[in-house]
Short mmCIF file of C-alpha atoms and ligand atoms in Angstrom, two decimals:
data_model
loop_
_atom_site.label_atom_id
_atom_site.label_comp_id
_atom_site.label_asym_id
_atom_site.label_seq_id
_atom_site.Cartn_x
_atom_site.Cartn_y
_atom_site.Cartn_z
CA MET A 1 -46.50 19.28 258.68
CA VAL A 2 -44.28 16.58 257.69
CA SER A 3 -45.69 13.03 258.28
CA GLU A 4 -43.52 10.97 260.37
CA GLN A 5 -44.32 7.80 258.70
CA VAL A 6 -43.82 8.97 254.99
CA GLY A 7 -40.92 10.91 255.72
CA SER A 8 -39.12 8.26 257.56
CA GLY A 9 -40.23 5.47 255.39
CA VAL A 10 -39.53 4.10 252.09
CA ALA A 11 -40.19 5.49 248.50
CA VAL A 12 -40.50 3.63 245.07
CA VAL A 13 -40.08 6.19 242.34
CA THR A 14 -40.63 4.98 238.63
CA GLY A 15 -38.88 7.10 235.89
CA ALA A 16 -36.24 7.64 238.67
CA GLY A 17 -33.41 7.60 235.68
CA SER A 18 -33.95 11.44 234.84
CA GLY A 19 -35.85 14.72 235.19
CA ILE A 20 -38.74 14.69 237.95
CA GLY A 21 -38.44 11.10 238.93
CA GLU A 22 -34.60 11.39 239.49
CA ALA A 23 -35.40 14.89 241.63
CA ILE A 24 -38.21 13.02 243.69
CA ALA A 25 -35.70 10.10 244.31
CA ARG A 26 -33.09 12.53 245.51
CA ARG A 27 -35.20 14.44 247.74
CA ALA A 28 -36.69 11.22 249.06
CA ALA A 29 -33.27 10.24 249.82
CA ALA A 30 -32.29 13.65 251.72
CA ARG A 31 -35.22 13.28 253.66
CA GLY A 32 -33.96 9.76 255.07
CA MET A 33 -36.13 7.78 253.42
CA GLY A 34 -35.02 4.41 251.81
CA VAL A 35 -35.53 4.67 248.04
CA ALA A 36 -35.89 2.22 245.32
CA LEU A 37 -34.99 3.71 241.92
CA ALA A 38 -36.98 2.27 239.13
CA ASP A 39 -36.39 2.93 235.32
CA VAL A 40 -36.05 1.27 231.92
CA ALA A 41 -32.62 3.15 231.73
CA ALA A 42 -30.62 1.12 233.97
CA ASP A 43 -27.44 2.68 233.34
CA ARG A 44 -28.77 5.94 234.72
CA ILE A 45 -30.64 4.49 238.08
CA ASP A 46 -27.48 2.76 238.66
CA ALA A 47 -25.13 5.74 238.64
CA ILE A 48 -27.60 7.38 240.57
CA ALA A 49 -27.82 4.91 243.16
CA ARG A 50 -24.12 4.53 243.41
CA GLU A 51 -23.77 8.26 244.30
CA LEU A 52 -26.38 8.30 246.67
CA THR A 53 -25.15 5.02 248.55
CA ASP A 54 -21.75 6.60 248.50
CA ALA A 55 -23.30 9.57 250.28
CA GLY A 56 -24.80 7.21 252.95
CA HIS A 57 -28.30 6.84 251.68
CA ASP A 58 -30.47 3.66 251.59
CA VAL A 59 -31.11 2.92 248.08
CA ILE A 60 -31.52 0.47 245.38
CA ALA A 61 -31.70 0.40 241.77
CA VAL A 62 -34.36 -1.85 240.26
CA PRO A 63 -34.21 -1.97 236.28
CA THR A 64 -37.93 -1.66 235.30
CA ASP A 65 -40.23 -1.59 232.39
CA VAL A 66 -43.18 -0.25 233.65
CA THR A 67 -45.20 -1.49 230.53
CA ASP A 68 -44.42 -4.99 231.34
CA PRO A 69 -46.74 -6.27 234.56
CA ALA A 70 -44.01 -8.90 235.40
CA SER A 71 -41.50 -6.22 235.69
CA VAL A 72 -43.42 -4.06 237.80
CA GLU A 73 -44.20 -7.05 240.17
CA ALA A 74 -40.46 -7.95 240.58
CA LEU A 75 -39.93 -4.23 241.51
CA ALA A 76 -42.59 -4.59 244.19
CA ASP A 77 -40.95 -8.02 245.21
CA ALA A 78 -37.56 -6.27 245.12
CA ALA A 79 -38.67 -3.09 247.15
CA TYR A 80 -40.45 -5.26 250.02
CA GLU A 81 -37.60 -7.74 250.18
CA ARG A 82 -35.19 -5.08 250.71
CA PHE A 83 -37.15 -2.59 252.74
CA GLY A 84 -39.98 -4.54 254.08
CA GLN A 85 -42.51 -1.62 253.44
CA VAL A 86 -43.30 0.94 250.68
CA SER A 87 -44.78 4.47 252.25
CA LEU A 88 -44.55 6.30 249.08
CA LEU A 89 -45.19 5.15 245.53
CA ALA A 90 -44.45 7.84 242.89
CA ASN A 91 -45.84 6.57 239.40
CA ASN A 92 -43.97 8.97 237.66
CA ALA A 93 -42.67 7.12 234.28
CA GLY A 94 -43.88 9.01 231.54
CA VAL A 95 -43.04 9.78 227.68
CA GLU A 96 -44.11 12.37 225.16
CA SER A 97 -45.52 12.34 221.77
CA LEU A 98 -46.61 14.71 219.46
CA GLY A 99 -48.43 14.87 215.78
CA ASN A 100 -52.07 14.93 214.69
CA LEU A 101 -54.01 11.78 215.77
CA TRP A 102 -54.10 10.62 212.17
CA GLU A 103 -50.48 10.95 211.69
CA ILE A 104 -49.28 8.67 214.68
CA ALA A 105 -48.03 5.59 213.93
CA PRO A 106 -50.11 2.60 215.89
CA GLN A 107 -46.70 1.41 217.37
CA GLU A 108 -46.12 4.88 218.72
CA TRP A 109 -49.92 4.87 219.88
CA ASP A 110 -48.95 1.93 222.03
CA ARG A 111 -45.70 2.88 223.16
CA LEU A 112 -47.20 6.03 224.54
CA THR A 113 -50.29 4.58 226.22
CA SER A 114 -48.44 1.46 227.44
CA VAL A 115 -46.09 3.63 229.63
CA ASN A 116 -48.36 6.49 230.51
CA ILE A 117 -51.64 4.49 231.40
CA ASP A 118 -50.81 0.88 231.43
CA GLY A 119 -47.60 1.54 233.62
CA VAL A 120 -49.77 3.25 236.19
CA PHE A 121 -52.08 0.48 236.09
CA HIS A 122 -49.51 -2.08 236.71
CA ALA A 123 -47.93 -0.51 239.62
CA ILE A 124 -51.26 0.06 241.16
CA ARG A 125 -51.82 -3.82 240.93
CA ALA A 126 -48.54 -4.57 242.03
CA PHE A 127 -48.13 -2.27 245.17
CA VAL A 128 -51.61 -1.33 246.22
CA PRO A 129 -52.90 -4.57 247.59
CA ARG A 130 -49.57 -4.79 249.65
CA MET A 131 -49.76 -1.30 251.00
CA GLY A 132 -53.66 -1.85 251.73
CA ALA A 133 -52.11 -5.02 253.83
CA ASP A 134 -50.12 -2.66 256.07
CA PRO A 135 -51.81 -0.53 258.47
CA ARG A 136 -49.48 2.24 258.43
CA PRO A 137 -49.95 5.38 256.48
CA SER A 138 -48.89 5.26 252.85
CA HIS A 139 -49.08 7.42 249.61
CA VAL A 140 -49.59 6.63 246.00
CA VAL A 141 -48.80 9.76 243.82
CA ASN A 142 -49.46 9.58 239.84
CA THR A 143 -47.64 11.83 237.91
CA THR A 144 -50.14 13.38 235.53
CA SER A 145 -49.91 16.55 233.73
CA VAL A 146 -51.73 19.60 232.78
CA GLY A 147 -52.08 17.45 229.58
CA GLY A 148 -54.48 15.54 231.37
CA ILE A 149 -56.76 18.66 232.39
CA GLY A 150 -57.01 20.39 228.86
CA THR A 151 -56.82 19.09 225.25
CA THR A 152 -54.23 20.31 222.82
CA PRO A 153 -53.80 19.88 219.05
CA GLY A 154 -50.87 18.06 218.05
CA MET A 155 -50.67 16.21 221.61
CA GLY A 156 -53.62 14.26 221.31
CA ALA A 157 -51.88 10.82 221.93
CA TYR A 158 -50.09 12.37 225.20
CA ALA A 159 -53.50 14.14 226.06
CA VAL A 160 -55.52 10.81 226.01
CA SER A 161 -52.74 8.92 227.88
CA LYS A 162 -52.70 11.83 230.58
CA HIS A 163 -56.62 11.92 230.90
CA GLY A 164 -56.43 8.40 231.09
CA ALA A 165 -53.78 8.74 233.98
CA GLN A 166 -55.88 11.48 235.94
CA ALA A 167 -59.12 9.59 235.70
CA MET A 168 -57.39 6.65 237.12
CA THR A 169 -55.97 8.60 239.83
CA GLU A 170 -59.28 9.84 240.77
CA CYS A 171 -60.87 6.37 240.69
CA LEU A 172 -57.79 4.88 242.93
CA TYR A 173 -58.82 7.77 245.36
CA LEU A 174 -62.23 6.94 245.87
CA GLU A 175 -61.38 3.20 245.96
CA CYS A 176 -58.80 3.44 248.57
CA ALA A 177 -61.07 5.80 250.73
CA GLY A 178 -63.30 2.74 250.88
CA ALA A 179 -60.72 -0.21 251.04
CA PHE A 180 -57.79 1.23 252.39
CA PRO A 181 -58.14 4.59 254.19
CA GLN A 182 -54.56 4.45 255.39
CA ILE A 183 -53.50 5.16 251.86
CA THR A 184 -53.43 8.87 250.69
CA VAL A 185 -53.81 9.07 246.74
CA SER A 186 -52.66 12.29 244.87
CA ALA A 187 -52.20 13.39 241.54
CA PHE A 188 -49.09 15.21 240.78
CA VAL A 189 -49.91 17.94 237.85
CA PRO A 190 -46.79 19.26 236.19
CA ALA A 191 -46.61 21.75 233.73
CA GLN A 192 -43.38 22.99 232.26
CA VAL A 193 -40.35 21.36 233.84
CA SER A 194 -36.83 21.32 232.28
CA THR A 195 -36.26 17.80 231.47
CA ARG A 196 -35.01 15.37 228.80
CA ILE A 197 -38.73 14.11 227.62
CA PHE A 198 -38.69 16.14 224.50
CA GLU A 199 -34.96 15.44 224.11
CA ASP A 200 -35.57 11.71 223.75
CA LEU A 201 -38.43 12.22 221.52
CA ALA A 202 -37.37 11.44 217.86
CA PRO A 203 -38.72 13.83 215.27
CA ASP A 204 -40.25 12.74 212.08
CA GLU A 205 -41.57 14.53 209.13
CA ASN A 206 -44.58 15.70 210.63
CA THR A 207 -43.27 16.52 214.19
CA GLY A 208 -39.80 18.11 213.50
CA ASP A 209 -41.04 21.85 214.33
CA ALA A 210 -43.05 20.96 217.16
CA VAL A 211 -40.25 18.82 218.75
CA GLU A 212 -37.87 21.63 218.54
CA TYR A 213 -40.60 24.09 219.77
CA TRP A 214 -41.27 22.19 222.90
CA ARG A 215 -37.47 21.32 223.42
CA SER A 216 -36.70 24.88 223.69
CA GLU A 217 -39.85 26.00 225.73
CA LEU A 218 -38.85 23.53 228.48
CA ARG A 219 -35.04 24.59 228.15
CA GLU A 220 -36.12 28.34 228.56
CA LYS A 221 -39.13 28.14 230.43
CA GLY A 222 -39.50 25.33 232.53
CA MET A 223 -38.78 25.02 236.29
CA THR A 224 -36.08 22.74 237.64
CA PRO A 225 -36.83 19.22 238.32
CA ASP A 226 -35.78 20.06 241.67
CA GLN A 227 -38.46 22.78 241.98
CA ALA A 228 -41.01 20.41 240.94
CA ALA A 229 -39.72 17.72 243.38
CA GLY A 230 -40.23 20.39 246.14
CA ILE A 231 -43.58 21.18 245.31
CA PHE A 232 -44.22 17.40 245.04
CA PHE A 233 -42.95 16.79 248.72
CA ASP A 234 -44.95 19.93 249.89
CA GLY A 235 -48.27 18.42 248.44
CA VAL A 236 -47.59 14.94 249.89
CA ASP A 237 -46.71 16.37 253.57
CA ARG A 238 -50.24 18.19 253.48
CA LYS A 239 -51.84 15.22 251.74
CA ASP A 240 -53.20 17.15 249.05
CA PHE A 241 -55.17 15.42 246.48
CA TRP A 242 -53.97 18.04 243.78
CA ILE A 243 -50.40 18.74 243.65
CA ILE A 244 -49.88 21.41 241.11
CA THR A 245 -46.39 23.17 239.88
CA HIS A 246 -47.88 25.74 237.66
CA PRO A 247 -51.46 27.07 239.44
CA GLU A 248 -51.94 29.61 236.78
CA SER A 249 -51.84 27.33 233.92
CA PHE A 250 -53.87 24.65 235.96
CA GLU A 251 -56.73 27.38 236.61
CA ARG A 252 -56.60 28.43 232.92
CA LEU A 253 -56.91 24.94 231.63
CA ALA A 254 -59.19 23.69 234.37
CA GLY A 255 -61.35 26.80 233.96
CA ARG A 256 -61.57 26.28 230.21
CA ARG A 257 -62.55 22.50 230.73
CA SER A 258 -65.18 23.19 233.33
CA ARG A 259 -66.82 25.81 230.84
CA LEU A 260 -66.71 23.33 227.93
CA LEU A 261 -68.58 20.65 230.04
CA ALA A 262 -70.98 22.82 232.08
CA GLY A 263 -71.86 24.53 228.83
CA ALA A 264 -71.53 21.33 226.70
CA LEU A 265 -69.79 23.70 224.27
CA ALA A 266 -67.56 22.69 221.36
CA PRO A 267 -63.62 22.57 222.41
CA ASP A 268 -63.03 25.85 220.48
CA ALA A 269 -65.82 27.73 222.32
CA ALA A 270 -65.05 27.63 225.78
N1 LIG B 1 -41.14 17.74 231.87
C1 LIG B 1 -42.57 18.37 231.82
O1 LIG B 1 -42.61 19.57 231.40
C2 LIG B 1 -43.77 17.28 232.30
C3 LIG B 1 -45.08 18.00 232.12
C4 LIG B 1 -46.04 17.57 232.43
C5 LIG B 1 -46.14 16.30 233.07
N2 LIG B 1 -44.77 15.45 233.08
C6 LIG B 1 -44.47 14.17 233.38
O2 LIG B 1 -43.68 13.99 234.34
C7 LIG B 1 -43.09 12.68 234.32
C8 LIG B 1 -41.43 12.60 234.34
O3 LIG B 1 -41.21 13.33 233.36
P1 LIG B 1 -39.95 14.17 232.92
O4 LIG B 1 -40.28 15.26 232.46
O5 LIG B 1 -39.18 13.86 234.14
O6 LIG B 1 -39.21 13.23 231.89
P2 LIG B 1 -38.09 12.51 231.90
O7 LIG B 1 -37.91 11.94 230.18
O8 LIG B 1 -36.75 13.20 232.13
O9 LIG B 1 -38.00 11.18 232.89
C9 LIG B 1 -38.93 10.18 232.22
C10 LIG B 1 -38.27 9.00 232.79
O10 LIG B 1 -39.20 7.76 232.69
C11 LIG B 1 -38.30 6.63 232.09
N3 LIG B 1 -39.06 5.81 231.51
C12 LIG B 1 -39.56 5.74 230.29
N4 LIG B 1 -40.41 4.68 229.70
C13 LIG B 1 -40.23 3.76 230.81
C14 LIG B 1 -40.68 2.48 230.94
N5 LIG B 1 -41.32 1.92 230.20
N6 LIG B 1 -40.09 1.98 232.29
C15 LIG B 1 -39.71 2.54 233.19
N7 LIG B 1 -39.31 3.75 233.01
C16 LIG B 1 -39.49 4.60 231.82
C17 LIG B 1 -37.40 7.34 231.11
O11 LIG B 1 -36.12 6.48 231.02
C18 LIG B 1 -36.89 8.39 231.95
O12 LIG B 1 -35.82 8.28 232.84
C19 LIG B 1 -43.92 12.06 233.05
O13 LIG B 1 -45.08 11.23 233.55
C20 LIG B 1 -44.20 13.16 232.37
O14 LIG B 1 -45.17 12.94 231.32
C21 LIG B 1 -43.61 16.27 232.55
#
């Protein structure tokens, strides 16, 4: 059942300049929502906003760096000033990283964790108190990953960041249930979606083959961003906590993790 309030309300989408975030923003506009497109890639969100505005949609582009709390606060100010409410916050901006943990430069670690963990945290701080002050129903959806359910060698920094985002989402769910019951909280858990996420990852001497492998995996096996966004909104409409693009991958990884934890097993024995 489509929620009237969310369906006709206002969406703020981070990482809206590409891939899954762009597709969520386009679907939100098509549902009649006002949309604030946020991305560090100002040129891309400007172009998408121009196109959607020309097609009669009510959208704004707000260049935003989710790693900067002041920038995310300014995004919230812009969204509330323009639309007066936020009914769907999609914390979706994210980046990838590859390489064994000991090969990752500290700057690369900081880049990854500051977008994938801190970015979600800054948006929770900037938006949730304002959404909580509004008695109308609203929804926070954090894009985590199957990388936040399982653990994969060579993808340790990303796994850490997405386990962090997943834990943050579960805590937020419990906290909102107590403080702001009108706010629904969900984890959107994609597996392979064909986006630019690995195209934007510069290979180095340790990761060249892995970058090439993941680029072709997503190109050849990934679902389209629009398919992922469709699953996203199906889950939003149902108010599901878990919104999962690839249930079979999720079940395999979640089953493995449950066996590991329940049996206190080593990671390769589950
Ligand atoms: N594509 C997949 O297979 C897949 C799988 C699991 C999870 N995810 C997650 O989905 C989300 C979207 O990724 P995508 O695949 O669409 O990638 P994408 O690279 O196509 O889009 C990510 C967007 O985030 C933006 N971004 C990066 N750093 C930012 C910052 N500091 N501030 C604001 N915006 C920033 C980028 O400019 C880009 O437009 C990410 O959180 C990613 O981890 C993707």
